[in-house]
Amino acid sequence: MTSFVQSASRLVVKIGSSLLTNEGRGLDIAAMRSWASQIQGLRQQGKSVVLVSSGAVAEGMQRLGLTSRPIALHQLQAAAAVGQMGLIQGWESCFREHGVHTAQVLLTREDLASRTRYLNARSTLSTLLAWGVVPIINENDTVATDEIRVGDNDTLGALVTNLIEADGLVILTDQAGLFTADPRKDTQATLITEARAGDDTLEFMAGGAGSIVGRGGMLTKVLAAKRAARSGAHTAIVWGRETGVLERLAAGERIGTQLSATLPALAARKQWLADALPVRGQLILDEGAAQALRLDRKSLLPVGVVEVRGAFERGELVSCIDGFGREVARGLINYSAEEAQKIRGLSSEGIAEALGFVDEAELIHRDNLVLL
Ligand code: GLU
């Protein structure tokens, strides 16, 4: 099989902090020039490319002479604000050599959670691509507090992949790809060249965060691939300093790890629902309800819910968990937490009796439910 990059027409390329800043030693402009020129090569083949670039905090630290990553949020945000300038100046000058315009796009999870802002972001990005501009995306670190932040750019890359319905996500990193174990600790570790995105065993192999300058590790990359696959996009995890890496992928060469999307793409609204909205509560399902959702694609009825957790309002997103603690689905709930608490375990006729009214017979209608 050749690399999916060859046939992709819309790609998201994510470059991590350690690569961009040479392990925190300031922006590596020579490497950035090489990636910009390779991206230009892809564009000349008719592909649209969106770049998700980390490195703001790392570059800010370098510019401010900070030797360790600040812990206080306001200091991290201030460092990101300084570093983002360098990042954008760097990319702008690298692409200018090819006569290509760039655009800075800073997003937070909240921007993607609001349906209106999500649609706005989508049409702005489509317009930029139609105009032949390379959008350069980062998290809006300066305003992103814990509740509204995406947190790492692997996840942001996947959300952007879903947002623009890209065919593929290429994650450039400081490792050769995904290994069966951490190659820095285990000499037996071997490179996984190909797997199915969303395969549970990958999550076990990937472990935790692996770098002092970036925020993601292999696990966030594996999870990003799973997310990207929801809109039908494949993911490649490759060593970013491999010579001509993007051009070679585009020529069909298989480098690093390719995680393929095998399930049908979810409709855009369902992806948005599953990925962008914050989860406000959990419903623990009995076996029958878990089956009905998984196999029969049914709506969720109150009768199948054994426990209600969290505080949520009608219309908010809740997660449906089976008896083994596995997340089966997410969906927009028709009742508040308080009401759900009262009607859990009841048959449809019992709802009126318990609440004095019936809004809907389903707790979550299948049109508002996304299986995971
Ligand atoms: N947004 C952060 C930055 O630019 C990076 C997050 C990450 O490393 O994933 O510094």
Coordinates of N, CA and C and ligand atoms in Angstrom, one line a residue, residues 14-18 20-21 52-60 69 76 79-80 83-84 87 106 137-141 149 151-156 211 213-217 220-221, ligand 1:
K14 N 0.8 18.8 11.1 CA 1.1 19.3 12.4 C 2.5 19.2 12.8
I15 N 3.1 20.2 13.2 CA 4.6 20.2 13.6 C 4.7 20.5 15.1
G16 N 5.4 19.6 15.8 CA 5.5 19.8 17.3 C 6.6 20.7 17.7
S17 N 6.5 21.1 19.0 CA 7.4 22.1 19.6 C 8.9 21.6 19.6
S18 N 9.1 20.3 19.9 CA 10.5 19.9 20.0 C 11.2 20.0 18.7
L20 N 10.3 21.9 16.1 CA 10.4 23.3 15.6 C 11.5 24.1 16.3
T21 N 11.7 23.8 17.6 CA 12.6 24.6 18.4 C 13.9 23.8 18.7
V52 N -0.6 23.2 11.3 CA -0.9 23.4 12.8 C 0.5 23.4 13.4
S53 N 0.9 24.6 13.9 CA 2.2 24.8 14.4 C 2.3 25.0 15.9
S54 N 3.0 24.2 16.6 CA 3.2 24.4 18.0 C 4.5 25.3 18.1
G55 N 5.0 25.5 19.3 CA 6.3 26.1 19.5 C 6.2 27.5 20.1
A56 N 5.0 28.0 20.4 CA 4.8 29.4 20.9 C 5.4 29.5 22.3
V57 N 5.1 28.6 23.2 CA 5.6 28.6 24.5 C 7.1 28.4 24.5
A58 N 7.6 27.4 23.8 CA 9.0 27.1 23.7 C 9.8 28.3 23.2
E59 N 9.3 29.0 22.1 CA 10.0 30.1 21.5 C 9.9 31.3 22.5
G60 N 8.8 31.5 23.2 CA 8.6 32.5 24.2 C 9.6 32.4 25.3
R69 N 10.0 25.6 31.8 CA 8.7 25.9 31.4 C 7.9 26.5 32.6
L76 N 2.7 31.1 31.5 CA 2.7 30.3 30.3 C 2.0 31.1 29.1
A79 N 4.2 33.8 28.0 CA 5.3 33.3 27.2 C 4.8 32.9 25.8
A80 N 3.6 32.4 25.7 CA 3.1 32.0 24.4 C 2.8 33.2 23.6
G83 N 6.1 34.2 22.2 CA 6.7 33.2 21.2 C 5.9 33.2 19.9
Q84 N 4.5 33.4 20.0 CA 3.7 33.3 18.8 C 4.1 34.3 17.8
L87 N 7.0 32.7 16.0 CA 6.5 31.6 15.2 C 5.9 32.1 13.9
L106 N -5.8 31.5 15.4 CA -5.7 31.0 16.8 C -7.0 30.6 17.3
I137 N -2.2 27.5 12.2 CA -3.0 27.4 13.3 C -2.3 27.0 14.6
N138 N -2.7 27.7 15.7 CA -2.2 27.2 17.0 C -3.3 27.4 18.0
E139 N -3.2 26.9 19.1 CA -4.2 27.2 20.2 C -4.0 28.6 20.6
N140 N -5.1 29.3 20.9 CA -5.0 30.7 21.4 C -4.6 30.6 22.9
D141 N -3.3 30.3 23.1 CA -2.8 30.0 24.4 C -3.0 31.2 25.4
R149 N -9.5 25.1 26.9 CA -8.4 24.8 26.0 C -8.5 23.4 25.4
G151 N -5.6 21.9 24.7 CA -4.5 21.3 25.6 C -3.3 20.9 24.8
D152 N -3.4 20.2 23.7 CA -2.2 19.8 22.9 C -2.6 19.9 21.5
N153 N -1.5 20.1 20.7 CA -1.8 20.4 19.2 C -2.0 19.2 18.4
D154 N -1.7 18.0 19.0 CA -2.1 16.8 18.2 C -3.6 16.7 18.1
T155 N -4.3 17.0 19.3 CA -5.7 17.0 19.3 C -6.3 18.2 18.5
L156 N -5.6 19.3 18.6 CA -6.1 20.5 17.8 C -6.0 20.1 16.3
S211 N 7.9 14.5 26.1 CA 8.9 15.5 25.9 C 8.8 16.7 26.9
V213 N 9.4 19.9 26.1 CA 9.0 21.2 25.5 C 7.6 21.2 24.9
G214 N 7.2 20.0 24.4 CA 5.8 20.0 23.9 C 4.9 19.4 24.9
R215 N 3.6 19.4 24.5 CA 2.6 18.9 25.5 C 2.1 17.5 25.2
G216 N 2.2 17.1 23.9 CA 1.7 15.8 23.5 C 2.7 14.7 23.7
G217 N 2.2 13.5 23.6 CA 3.2 12.3 23.6 C 2.6 11.4 22.5
T220 N -1.3 11.1 22.7 CA -2.2 12.1 22.1 C -2.2 11.9 20.6
K221 N -1.2 11.4 20.0 CA -1.1 11.2 18.6 C -2.0 10.1 18.2
Ligands
GLU1 N1 0.1 25.6 21.8 C1 1.4 25.2 22.4 C2 2.5 26.1 21.8 O1 2.4 26.6 20.7 C3 1.8 23.8 22.0 C4 0.9 22.7 22.4 C5 1.6 21.4 22.1 O2 2.9 21.3 22.2 O3 0.9 20.4 21.8 O4 3.5 26.3 22.5

